[in-house]
Amino acid sequence: GWDGGDCNEPIPIQVFPGCSVLEPFRIGNGFCDGTPPYFTEECNWDGGDCIPEGYPDCHVPYPEGISDGICFDWSPYNTSACGFDGGDCIAASANLTCSVPHPEYIGNGICDDYFPYNTQECAFDGGDCPIPQEVEGLPGCVVSYPEKLGNGDCDSRLPYNSPECNRDNGNCKQMEGYPYCYVDSPRWIGDGVCDDYTPYNTPECGYDVGDCSPLDRVCDLTGNSSMLTSSS
């Protein structure tokens, strides 16, 4: 009875099947009505009023908060779909701990598209890299360049060479006998030459299948390595 007759019956919106509201003129009027029934998928998020410009998959009740210089550090604002609050939270991330082997790589105009440079802590390589997005069909696979996935060339570093990204969507091949070792050039494994970087010189790949010794170097996921020294 719509409040015993006090309220009018919702009016269906023809351009949005399944969308019925009391005041159709509020749909698509340039002002975001950030509550249901206007702020619903059926009503296309208030006829698009609640979709910030430039972020078609971002639906927020207060679109003015996107790119306003203040980090709204909560969902749905600080998400990849909303550009991490339109970049506001990327700037804020500069205050977090960014630890990299080569600080001069940060913000040098070249995207170092791998961990730890292309991370939120490092403001996505100081703005050099596009904001990573989750890849459709690969839940949990968040990369800056989805076109790299499955292109025939193995990007052997994280996040591409990860289970979430299906090992660069099939580009990286498993080394026989090492179920967690995925590399771009299996012929380099066990060839007598130590490939002293990730993923070759790792426990998963048997330290380049014996070519490298874990006692010679300590390697981390960045591919950075440091010599161990011994005293005589």
Coordinates of N, CA and C in Angstrom, one line a residue:
G1 N 0.8 -1.2 0.0 CA 0.0 0.0 0.0 C 0.8 1.3 0.0
W2 N 2.2 1.2 -0.1 CA 3.0 2.4 -0.2 C 2.7 3.4 0.9
D3 N 2.9 3.0 2.2 CA 2.7 3.8 3.3 C 1.2 4.2 3.4
G4 N 0.3 3.3 3.2 CA -1.2 3.5 3.4 C -1.7 4.5 2.5
G5 N -1.1 4.7 1.3 CA -1.6 5.7 0.4 C -0.9 7.0 0.5
D6 N -0.1 7.2 1.5 CA 0.6 8.5 1.7 C 1.6 8.7 0.6
C7 N 2.2 7.6 0.0 CA 3.2 7.7 -1.0 C 2.7 7.3 -2.3
N8 N 3.2 7.8 -3.4 CA 2.8 7.4 -4.7 C 3.4 6.1 -5.1
E9 N 2.9 5.4 -6.0 CA 3.4 4.1 -6.5 C 4.7 4.4 -7.3
P10 N 5.8 3.7 -7.1 CA 7.0 3.9 -8.0 C 6.6 3.8 -9.4
I11 N 7.3 4.6 -10.2 CA 7.1 4.7 -11.7 C 8.3 3.9 -12.4
P12 N 8.0 3.0 -13.2 CA 9.0 2.3 -13.9 C 9.8 3.2 -14.9
I13 N 11.1 3.1 -15.0 CA 11.9 3.9 -15.9 C 12.1 3.0 -17.1
Q14 N 11.6 3.4 -18.3 CA 11.7 2.6 -19.5 C 13.1 2.3 -19.9
V15 N 14.0 3.3 -19.8 CA 15.3 3.0 -20.3 C 16.1 2.1 -19.4
F16 N 15.7 1.9 -18.2 CA 16.4 1.0 -17.3 C 15.4 0.0 -16.8
P17 N 15.3 -1.2 -17.5 CA 14.3 -2.2 -17.0 C 14.6 -2.7 -15.6
G18 N 13.6 -2.8 -14.8 CA 13.8 -3.2 -13.4 C 13.9 -2.0 -12.5
C19 N 14.0 -0.8 -13.0 CA 14.2 0.4 -12.2 C 12.9 1.1 -12.0
S20 N 12.4 1.2 -10.8 CA 11.1 1.9 -10.5 C 11.4 2.8 -9.3
V21 N 11.1 4.1 -9.5 CA 11.3 5.1 -8.5 C 10.1 6.1 -8.4
L22 N 10.1 6.8 -7.3 CA 8.9 7.7 -7.1 C 9.1 9.0 -7.9
E23 N 10.3 9.4 -8.1 CA 10.6 10.7 -8.8 C 11.6 10.5 -9.9
P24 N 11.1 10.1 -11.1 CA 11.9 9.7 -12.2 C 12.8 10.9 -12.6
F25 N 12.4 12.1 -12.4 CA 13.2 13.3 -12.8 C 14.6 13.3 -12.1
R26 N 14.7 12.6 -11.0 CA 16.0 12.6 -10.3 C 17.0 11.6 -11.0
I27 N 16.6 10.8 -11.9 CA 17.4 9.9 -12.6 C 18.2 10.6 -13.7
G28 N 19.5 10.6 -13.6 CA 20.3 11.3 -14.7 C 20.2 12.8 -14.7
N29 N 19.9 13.4 -13.5 CA 19.8 14.9 -13.5 C 21.1 15.6 -13.2
G30 N 22.2 14.8 -13.1 CA 23.5 15.4 -12.8 C 23.8 15.5 -11.3
F31 N 22.9 15.0 -10.5 CA 23.2 15.0 -9.0 C 23.0 13.6 -8.5
C32 N 24.0 13.1 -7.8 CA 24.0 11.7 -7.4 C 23.1 11.5 -6.2
D33 N 22.0 10.7 -6.4 CA 21.2 10.3 -5.2 C 21.8 9.0 -4.8
G34 N 22.6 9.0 -3.7 CA 23.4 7.9 -3.3 C 22.7 6.9 -2.5
T35 N 21.4 6.7 -2.5 CA 20.7 5.7 -1.8 C 19.7 5.0 -2.7
P36 N 19.4 3.7 -2.3 CA 18.4 3.0 -3.1 C 17.0 3.7 -3.0
P37 N 16.1 3.6 -4.0 CA 16.3 2.7 -5.2 C 17.0 3.4 -6.3
Y38 N 17.4 4.7 -6.1 CA 18.1 5.4 -7.2 C 19.6 4.8 -7.4
F39 N 20.2 4.6 -6.3 CA 21.6 4.1 -6.3 C 21.6 2.6 -6.3
T40 N 21.2 2.0 -7.5 CA 21.2 0.6 -7.7 C 21.6 0.3 -9.1
E41 N 22.0 -1.0 -9.3 CA 22.5 -1.4 -10.6 C 21.3 -1.3 -11.6
E42 N 20.1 -1.6 -11.1 CA 18.9 -1.6 -12.0 C 18.7 -0.2 -12.5
C43 N 19.0 0.8 -11.8 CA 18.8 2.2 -12.2 C 20.1 2.8 -12.7
N44 N 21.1 1.9 -13.0 CA 22.3 2.4 -13.6 C 23.0 3.5 -12.7
W45 N 22.9 3.2 -11.4 CA 23.5 4.1 -10.4 C 23.1 5.5 -10.6
D46 N 21.7 5.7 -10.4 CA 21.1 7.0 -10.6 C 21.3 7.5 -12.0
G47 N 21.1 6.7 -13.0 CA 21.2 7.1 -14.3 C 22.6 7.6 -14.7
G48 N 23.6 7.1 -14.0 CA 25.0 7.5 -14.3 C 25.5 8.7 -13.4
D49 N 24.6 9.3 -12.6 CA 25.0 10.4 -11.8 C 26.0 10.0 -10.7
C50 N 26.0 8.7 -10.3 CA 26.9 8.3 -9.3 C 28.1 7.5 -9.8
I51 N 28.4 7.7 -11.1 CA 29.6 7.1 -11.8 C 30.5 8.2 -12.1
P52 N 31.7 8.3 -11.4 CA 32.6 9.4 -11.6 C 33.2 9.4 -13.1
E53 N 33.4 10.5 -13.6 CA 33.9 10.6 -15.0 C 35.3 10.0 -15.1
G54 N 35.5 9.1 -16.1 CA 36.7 8.4 -16.2 C 36.9 7.1 -15.6
Y55 N 35.8 6.7 -14.8 CA 35.9 5.5 -14.0 C 34.5 4.8 -14.2
P56 N 34.3 4.1 -15.4 CA 33.0 3.6 -15.7 C 32.6 2.4 -14.8
D57 N 33.5 1.8 -14.1 CA 33.1 0.7 -13.2 C 33.1 1.1 -11.7
C58 N 33.2 2.4 -11.5 CA 33.2 2.9 -10.1 C 31.8 3.5 -9.8
H59 N 31.2 3.0 -8.8 CA 29.9 3.4 -8.4 C 29.9 3.8 -6.9
V60 N 29.8 5.1 -6.7 CA 30.0 5.6 -5.3 C 28.8 6.6 -5.0
P61 N 28.4 6.7 -3.7 CA 27.3 7.6 -3.4 C 27.8 9.0 -3.3
Y62 N 29.1 9.3 -3.4 CA 29.5 10.7 -3.3 C 30.7 10.8 -4.3
P63 N 30.3 10.9 -5.6 CA 31.3 11.0 -6.7 C 32.3 12.2 -6.5
E64 N 31.8 13.3 -5.9 CA 32.6 14.4 -5.7 C 33.9 14.1 -4.9
G65 N 33.8 13.0 -4.1 CA 35.0 12.6 -3.3 C 36.1 12.0 -4.1
I66 N 35.9 11.7 -5.4 CA 36.9 11.1 -6.2 C 37.8 12.2 -6.8
S67 N 39.1 12.1 -6.6 CA 40.1 13.1 -7.0 C 39.8 14.5 -6.4
D68 N 39.5 14.5 -5.1 CA 39.3 15.8 -4.5 C 40.5 16.2 -3.6
G69 N 41.5 15.3 -3.7 CA 42.7 15.6 -2.9 C 42.7 15.0 -1.5
I70 N 41.6 14.3 -1.1 CA 41.5 13.6 0.2 C 41.4 12.1 -0.1
C71 N 42.2 11.3 0.6 CA 42.1 9.9 0.4 C 40.9 9.3 1.2
F72 N 39.9 8.8 0.5 CA 38.8 8.1 1.2 C 39.3 6.6 1.3
D73 N 39.9 6.2 2.3 CA 40.6 5.0 2.4 C 39.7 3.8 2.8
W74 N 38.6 3.6 2.0 CA 37.7 2.6 2.3 C 37.0 2.3 1.0
S75 N 36.3 1.1 0.9 CA 35.6 0.7 -0.3 C 34.3 1.4 -0.3
P76 N 33.8 1.8 -1.5 CA 34.4 1.5 -2.8 C 35.3 2.5 -3.4
Y77 N 35.7 3.5 -2.6 CA 36.5 4.6 -3.1 C 37.9 4.1 -3.4
N78 N 38.6 3.6 -2.3 CA 40.0 3.2 -2.5 C 40.1 1.8 -3.1
T79 N 39.6 1.7 -4.3 CA 39.7 0.4 -5.1 C 40.2 0.7 -6.5
S80 N 40.7 -0.4 -7.1 CA 41.2 -0.2 -8.5 C 40.1 0.3 -9.4
A81 N 38.9 -0.1 -9.3 CA 37.8 0.3 -10.1 C 37.6 1.9 -10.1
C82 N 37.9 2.4 -8.9 CA 37.8 3.9 -8.7 C 39.1 4.6 -8.7
G83 N 40.1 3.9 -9.3 CA 41.4 4.5 -9.5 C 42.0 4.9 -8.1
F84 N 41.7 4.1 -7.1 CA 42.2 4.4 -5.8 C 41.9 5.8 -5.4
D85 N 40.6 6.0 -5.4 CA 40.0 7.3 -5.1 C 40.5 8.4 -6.0
G86 N 40.5 8.0 -7.3 CA 40.9 9.0 -8.3 C 42.4 9.4 -8.2
G87 N 43.2 8.6 -7.5 CA 44.6 9.0 -7.3 C 44.9 9.6 -6.0
D88 N 43.8 9.9 -5.2 CA 44.0 10.5 -3.9 C 44.8 9.6 -3.0
C89 N 44.5 8.3 -3.1 CA 45.1 7.4 -2.1 C 46.4 6.9 -2.6
I90 N 46.7 7.1 -3.9 CA 48.1 6.9 -4.4 C 49.0 7.9 -3.8
A91 N 48.6 9.1 -3.8 CA 49.5 10.2 -3.2 C 49.7 9.9 -1.7
A92 N 48.6 9.4 -1.1 CA 48.7 9.1 0.4 C 49.6 8.0 0.6
S93 N 49.7 7.0 -0.4 CA 50.5 5.9 -0.2 C 52.0 6.2 -0.1
A94 N 52.4 7.4 -0.6 CA 53.8 7.8 -0.5 C 54.3 7.9 0.9
N95 N 53.3 8.1 1.8 CA 53.7 8.1 3.2 C 53.9 6.7 3.8
L96 N 53.6 5.7 3.1 CA 53.8 4.3 3.5 C 55.3 3.9 3.3
T97 N 55.7 2.8 3.7 CA 57.1 2.3 3.6 C 57.3 1.8 2.2
C98 N 58.2 2.4 1.4 CA 58.5 2.0 0.1 C 60.0 1.6 0.1
S99 N 60.3 0.3 0.1 CA 61.7 -0.2 0.2 C 62.0 -0.9 -1.1
V100 N 63.0 -0.3 -1.9 CA 63.4 -0.9 -3.2 C 64.9 -0.9 -3.3
P101 N 65.4 -1.8 -4.1 CA 66.9 -1.9 -4.3 C 67.4 -0.6 -5.0
H102 N 66.6 0.0 -5.9 CA 67.1 1.1 -6.6 C 66.1 2.3 -6.6
P103 N 66.2 3.1 -5.5 CA 65.2 4.2 -5.4 C 65.2 5.1 -6.6
E104 N 66.3 5.2 -7.3 CA 66.3 6.1 -8.5 C 65.4 5.7 -9.6
Y105 N 64.9 4.4 -9.5 CA 63.9 3.9 -10.5 C 62.5 4.5 -10.3
I106 N 62.3 5.0 -9.1 CA 60.9 5.5 -8.7 C 60.7 6.9 -9.4
G107 N 59.7 7.0 -10.2 CA 59.4 8.3 -10.8 C 60.3 8.8 -11.8
N108 N 61.0 7.8 -12.5 CA 62.0 8.3 -13.5 C 61.4 8.3 -14.9
G109 N 60.1 8.1 -15.0 CA 59.4 8.1 -16.3 C 59.3 6.8 -17.0
I110 N 59.9 5.7 -16.4 CA 59.9 4.4 -17.0 C 59.2 3.5 -16.0
C111 N 58.2 2.7 -16.5 CA 57.4 1.8 -15.6 C 58.2 0.6 -15.3
D112 N 58.6 0.4 -14.1 CA 59.2 -0.8 -13.6 C 58.1 -1.7 -13.1
D113 N 57.6 -2.5 -14.1 CA 56.3 -3.2 -13.9 C 56.5 -4.5 -13.1
Y114 N 57.1 -4.4 -11.9 CA 57.2 -5.6 -11.1 C 57.4 -5.2 -9.7
F115 N 57.2 -6.2 -8.8 CA 57.4 -6.0 -7.3 C 58.9 -5.8 -7.0
P116 N 59.2 -4.8 -6.1 CA 58.3 -4.0 -5.3 C 58.0 -2.6 -5.8
Y117 N 58.5 -2.3 -7.0 CA 58.3 -1.0 -7.6 C 56.8 -0.6 -7.9
N118 N 56.2 -1.5 -8.6 CA 54.8 -1.3 -9.0 C 53.8 -1.8 -8.0
T119 N 53.9 -1.1 -6.8 CA 53.0 -1.4 -5.7 C 52.4 -0.1 -5.1
Q120 N 51.4 -0.3 -4.4 CA 50.7 0.9 -3.8 C 51.7 1.6 -2.8
E121 N 52.5 0.8 -2.1 CA 53.4 1.4 -1.2 C 54.4 2.4 -1.9
C122 N 54.7 2.0 -3.1 CA 55.7 2.8 -3.9 C 54.9 3.7 -4.9
A123 N 53.7 3.9 -4.7 CA 52.8 4.8 -5.5 C 52.9 4.4 -7.0
F124 N 52.9 3.0 -7.2 CA 53.0 2.5 -8.5 C 54.1 3.1 -9.3
D125 N 55.3 2.8 -8.8 CA 56.6 3.2 -9.3 C 56.6 4.8 -9.5
G126 N 56.0 5.4 -8.5 CA 56.0 6.9 -8.5 C 55.2 7.5 -9.6
G127 N 54.2 6.8 -10.0 CA 53.3 7.2 -11.1 C 53.8 6.8 -12.5
D128 N 54.9 6.1 -12.5 CA 55.4 5.6 -13.9 C 54.5 4.6 -14.5
C129 N 53.8 3.8 -13.6 CA 53.0 2.7 -14.1 C 51.5 3.0 -14.1
P130 N 50.7 2.5 -15.0 CA 49.3 2.7 -14.9 C 48.8 2.0 -13.7
I131 N 47.7 2.5 -13.1 CA 47.1 1.8 -12.0 C 46.7 0.4 -12.3
P132 N 47.1 -0.6 -11.5 CA 46.8 -2.0 -11.8 C 45.3 -2.2 -11.7
Q133 N 44.8 -3.1 -12.6 CA 43.4 -3.4 -12.6 C 43.2 -4.9 -12.5
E134 N 42.2 -5.4 -11.9 CA 41.9 -6.9 -11.9 C 41.5 -7.3 -13.3
V135 N 42.0 -8.4 -13.7 CA 41.8 -8.9 -15.1 C 40.5 -9.8 -15.1
E136 N 39.7 -9.5 -16.0 CA 38.4 -10.2 -16.1 C 38.7 -11.7 -16.4
G137 N 38.1 -12.6 -15.7 CA 38.3 -14.0 -15.9 C 39.4 -14.6 -15.1
L138 N 40.2 -13.7 -14.4 CA 41.3 -14.2 -13.6 C 41.2 -13.5 -12.2
P139 N 40.3 -13.9 -11.4 CA 40.1 -13.3 -10.0 C 41.4 -13.3 -9.3
G140 N 41.7 -12.1 -8.7 CA 42.9 -11.9 -7.9 C 44.2 -11.6 -8.7
C141 N 44.0 -11.5 -10.0 CA 45.1 -11.2 -10.9 C 45.0 -9.7 -11.2
V142 N 45.9 -8.9 -10.6 CA 45.8 -7.4 -10.7 C 47.1 -6.9 -11.3
V143 N 47.0 -6.4 -12.5 CA 48.2 -6.0 -13.3 C 48.0 -4.7 -14.0
S144 N 49.1 -4.0 -14.4 CA 49.0 -2.8 -15.1 C 48.8 -2.9 -16.6
Y145 N 49.3 -4.0 -17.1 CA 49.3 -4.3 -18.5 C 48.6 -5.6 -18.8
P146 N 47.3 -5.7 -18.8 CA 46.7 -7.0 -19.0 C 47.0 -7.6 -20.4
E147 N 47.4 -6.7 -21.4 CA 47.6 -7.2 -22.7 C 48.9 -8.1 -22.7
K148 N 49.7 -8.1 -21.7 CA 50.9 -8.9 -21.6 C 50.5 -10.4 -21.4
L149 N 49.4 -10.6 -20.7 CA 49.0 -11.9 -20.3 C 48.6 -12.8 -21.6
G150 N 49.3 -13.9 -21.7 CA 48.9 -14.8 -22.8 C 49.4 -14.3 -24.2
N151 N 50.4 -13.4 -24.2 CA 50.9 -12.9 -25.5 C 52.0 -13.7 -26.1
G152 N 52.3 -14.8 -25.5 CA 53.4 -15.7 -26.0 C 54.7 -15.5 -25.4
D153 N 54.9 -14.4 -24.6 CA 56.2 -14.1 -24.0 C 56.0 -14.2 -22.5
C154 N 56.8 -15.0 -21.8 CA 56.7 -15.2 -20.4 C 57.3 -14.0 -19.6
D155 N 56.5 -13.3 -18.9 CA 57.0 -12.3 -17.9 C 57.1 -13.0 -16.6
S156 N 58.4 -13.3 -16.3 CA 58.7 -14.3 -15.2 C 58.6 -13.7 -13.9
R157 N 58.3 -12.4 -13.7 CA 58.2 -11.8 -12.4 C 56.8 -11.6 -12.0
L158 N 56.7 -11.3 -10.7 CA 55.4 -11.0 -10.1 C 54.9 -9.6 -10.5
P159 N 53.6 -9.4 -10.7 CA 52.5 -10.4 -10.4 C 52.1 -11.3 -11.5
Y160 N 52.7 -11.1 -12.7 CA 52.3 -11.8 -13.9 C 52.5 -13.3 -13.7
N161 N 53.7 -13.7 -13.3 CA 54.0 -15.1 -13.1 C 53.6 -15.6 -11.7
S162 N 52.3 -15.6 -11.5 CA 51.7 -16.0 -10.3 C 50.5 -17.0 -10.5
P163 N 50.1 -17.8 -9.5 CA 48.9 -18.6 -9.7 C 47.7 -17.8 -10.1
E164 N 47.5 -16.7 -9.5 CA 46.3 -15.9 -9.7 C 46.2 -15.4 -11.2
C165 N 47.4 -15.2 -11.8 CA 47.5 -14.8 -13.2 C 47.7 -16.0 -14.1
N166 N 47.5 -17.2 -13.6 CA 47.7 -18.4 -14.4 C 49.0 -18.4 -15.1
R167 N 50.1 -18.0 -14.3 CA 51.5 -18.1 -14.8 C 51.6 -17.3 -16.1
D168 N 51.2 -16.0 -16.0 CA 51.3 -15.2 -17.2 C 50.3 -15.7 -18.3
N169 N 49.2 -16.2 -17.8 CA 48.1 -16.8 -18.6 C 48.7 -17.9 -19.6
G170 N 49.6 -18.7 -19.1 CA 50.1 -19.8 -19.9 C 51.4 -19.5 -20.6
N171 N 51.9 -18.2 -20.5 CA 53.2 -17.9 -21.2 C 54.4 -18.6 -20.5
C172 N 54.3 -18.7 -19.2 CA 55.5 -19.3 -18.4 C 55.3 -20.8 -18.3
K173 N 56.3 -21.6 -18.5 CA 56.2 -23.0 -18.6 C 56.8 -23.6 -17.3
Q174 N 56.1 -24.7 -16.9 CA 56.6 -25.4 -15.7 C 57.8 -26.3 -16.0
M175 N 58.8 -26.2 -15.1 CA 60.0 -27.0 -15.2 C 59.7 -28.4 -14.8
E176 N 60.0 -29.4 -15.6 CA 59.7 -30.8 -15.3 C 60.5 -31.2 -14.0
G177 N 59.8 -31.8 -13.0 CA 60.3 -32.2 -11.8 C 60.3 -31.1 -10.7
Y178 N 59.9 -29.9 -11.1 CA 59.8 -28.8 -10.1 C 58.4 -28.2 -10.3
P179 N 57.4 -28.7 -9.5 CA 56.0 -28.3 -9.8 C 55.7 -26.8 -9.5
Y180 N 56.5 -26.1 -8.8 CA 56.3 -24.7 -8.5 C 57.3 -23.8 -9.3
C181 N 58.0 -24.3 -10.2 CA 59.0 -23.6 -11.0 C 58.5 -23.3 -12.4
Y182 N 58.2 -22.0 -12.6 CA 57.7 -21.5 -13.9 C 58.6 -20.4 -14.4
V183 N 59.2 -20.7 -15.6 CA 60.2 -19.8 -16.2 C 59.9 -19.5 -17.6
D184 N 60.6 -18.5 -18.2 CA 60.4 -18.2 -19.6 C 61.3 -19.0 -20.5
S185 N 62.5 -19.4 -20.0 CA 63.5 -20.2 -20.8 C 63.9 -21.5 -20.0
P186 N 63.1 -22.5 -20.0 CA 63.5 -23.8 -19.3 C 64.9 -24.3 -19.7
R187 N 65.4 -24.0 -20.9 CA 66.7 -24.5 -21.3 C 67.8 -23.9 -20.5
W188 N 67.5 -22.7 -19.8 CA 68.6 -22.1 -18.9 C 68.7 -22.9 -17.6
I189 N 67.7 -23.7 -17.3 CA 67.8 -24.4 -16.0 C 68.7 -25.6 -16.1
G190 N 69.7 -25.6 -15.2 CA 70.7 -26.7 -15.2 C 71.6 -26.7 -16.4
D191 N 71.9 -25.6 -16.9 CA 72.8 -25.5 -18.1 C 74.2 -25.3 -17.7
G192 N 74.5 -25.2 -16.4 CA 75.9 -25.0 -16.0 C 76.2 -23.6 -15.7
V193 N 75.3 -22.7 -16.0 CA 75.5 -21.2 -15.8 C 74.5 -20.8 -14.7
C194 N 74.9 -20.1 -13.7 CA 74.0 -19.6 -12.6 C 73.3 -18.4 -13.1
D195 N 72.0 -18.5 -13.3 CA 71.1 -17.4 -13.6 C 70.6 -16.8 -12.2
D196 N 71.4 -15.8 -11.7 CA 71.2 -15.4 -10.3 C 70.1 -14.4 -10.2
Y197 N 68.9 -14.7 -10.5 CA 67.8 -13.8 -10.3 C 66.5 -14.7 -10.3
T198 N 65.4 -14.0 -9.9 CA 64.1 -14.7 -9.8 C 63.6 -14.8 -11.2
P199 N 62.9 -16.0 -11.5 CA 62.6 -17.1 -10.6 C 63.6 -18.2 -10.7
Y200 N 64.7 -18.1 -11.4 CA 65.7 -19.2 -11.6 C 66.3 -19.6 -10.2
N201 N 67.0 -18.6 -9.6 CA 67.7 -18.9 -8.4 C 66.8 -18.8 -7.2
T202 N 65.9 -19.7 -7.1 CA 64.9 -19.8 -6.0 C 64.8 -21.2 -5.5
P203 N 64.4 -21.4 -4.3 CA 64.1 -22.8 -3.9 C 63.2 -23.6 -4.8
E204 N 62.1 -22.8 -5.3 CA 61.1 -23.5 -6.2 C 61.8 -24.1 -7.4
C205 N 62.9 -23.5 -7.9 CA 63.5 -23.9 -9.1 C 64.9 -24.6 -8.8
G206 N 65.0 -25.1 -7.5 CA 66.2 -25.8 -7.1 C 67.5 -25.0 -7.3
Y207 N 67.4 -23.7 -7.1 CA 68.5 -22.8 -7.3 C 69.1 -23.0 -8.7
D208 N 68.3 -22.8 -9.7 CA 68.7 -23.0 -11.1 C 69.1 -24.4 -11.3
V209 N 68.4 -25.3 -10.6 CA 68.7 -26.8 -10.7 C 70.2 -27.0 -10.5
G210 N 70.8 -26.4 -9.4 CA 72.1 -26.7 -9.1 C 73.2 -25.8 -9.7
D211 N 72.7 -25.0 -10.7 CA 73.7 -24.0 -11.2 C 74.1 -23.0 -10.2
C212 N 73.2 -22.6 -9.3 CA 73.5 -21.6 -8.3 C 73.6 -22.3 -6.9
S213 N 74.3 -21.7 -6.0 CA 74.3 -22.2 -4.7 C 73.7 -21.3 -3.7
P214 N 72.7 -21.7 -2.8 CA 72.1 -20.8 -1.9 C 73.1 -20.2 -0.9
L215 N 74.3 -20.8 -0.8 CA 75.3 -20.3 0.1 C 76.1 -19.2 -0.5
D216 N 76.0 -19.0 -1.9 CA 76.8 -18.0 -2.6 C 76.0 -16.6 -2.5
R217 N 74.7 -16.7 -2.7 CA 74.0 -15.4 -2.7 C 72.6 -15.6 -2.0
V218 N 72.0 -14.5 -1.6 CA 70.7 -14.5 -1.0 C 69.8 -13.7 -2.0
C219 N 68.9 -14.3 -2.6 CA 68.0 -13.5 -3.5 C 66.6 -13.4 -3.0
D220 N 66.0 -12.2 -3.3 CA 64.6 -12.0 -2.9 C 63.7 -11.9 -4.1
L221 N 62.5 -11.7 -3.9 CA 61.5 -11.7 -5.0 C 61.7 -10.6 -5.9
T222 N 62.5 -9.6 -5.6 CA 62.7 -8.4 -6.5 C 63.7 -8.8 -7.5
G223 N 64.5 -9.8 -7.4 CA 65.5 -10.1 -8.3 C 66.8 -9.5 -7.8
N224 N 66.8 -8.8 -6.7 CA 68.0 -8.2 -6.1 C 68.7 -9.3 -5.3
S225 N 70.0 -9.2 -5.4 CA 70.8 -10.2 -4.6 C 72.0 -9.5 -4.0
S226 N 72.4 -10.2 -2.9 CA 73.5 -9.6 -2.1 C 74.5 -10.7 -1.8
M227 N 75.8 -10.4 -1.9 CA 76.8 -11.4 -1.7 C 76.9 -11.7 -0.2
L228 N 77.1 -13.0 0.1 CA 77.4 -13.3 1.5 C 78.9 -13.5 1.6
T229 N 79.5 -13.0 2.7 CA 80.9 -13.0 2.8 C 81.2 -13.9 4.1
S230 N 82.4 -14.5 4.0 CA 82.8 -15.3 5.2 C 84.1 -14.8 5.7
S231 N 84.4 -14.9 6.9 CA 85.6 -14.5 7.5 C 86.6 -15.7 7.6
S232 N 87.8 -15.5 7.3 CA 88.8 -16.6 7.4 C 89.6 -16.5 8.7

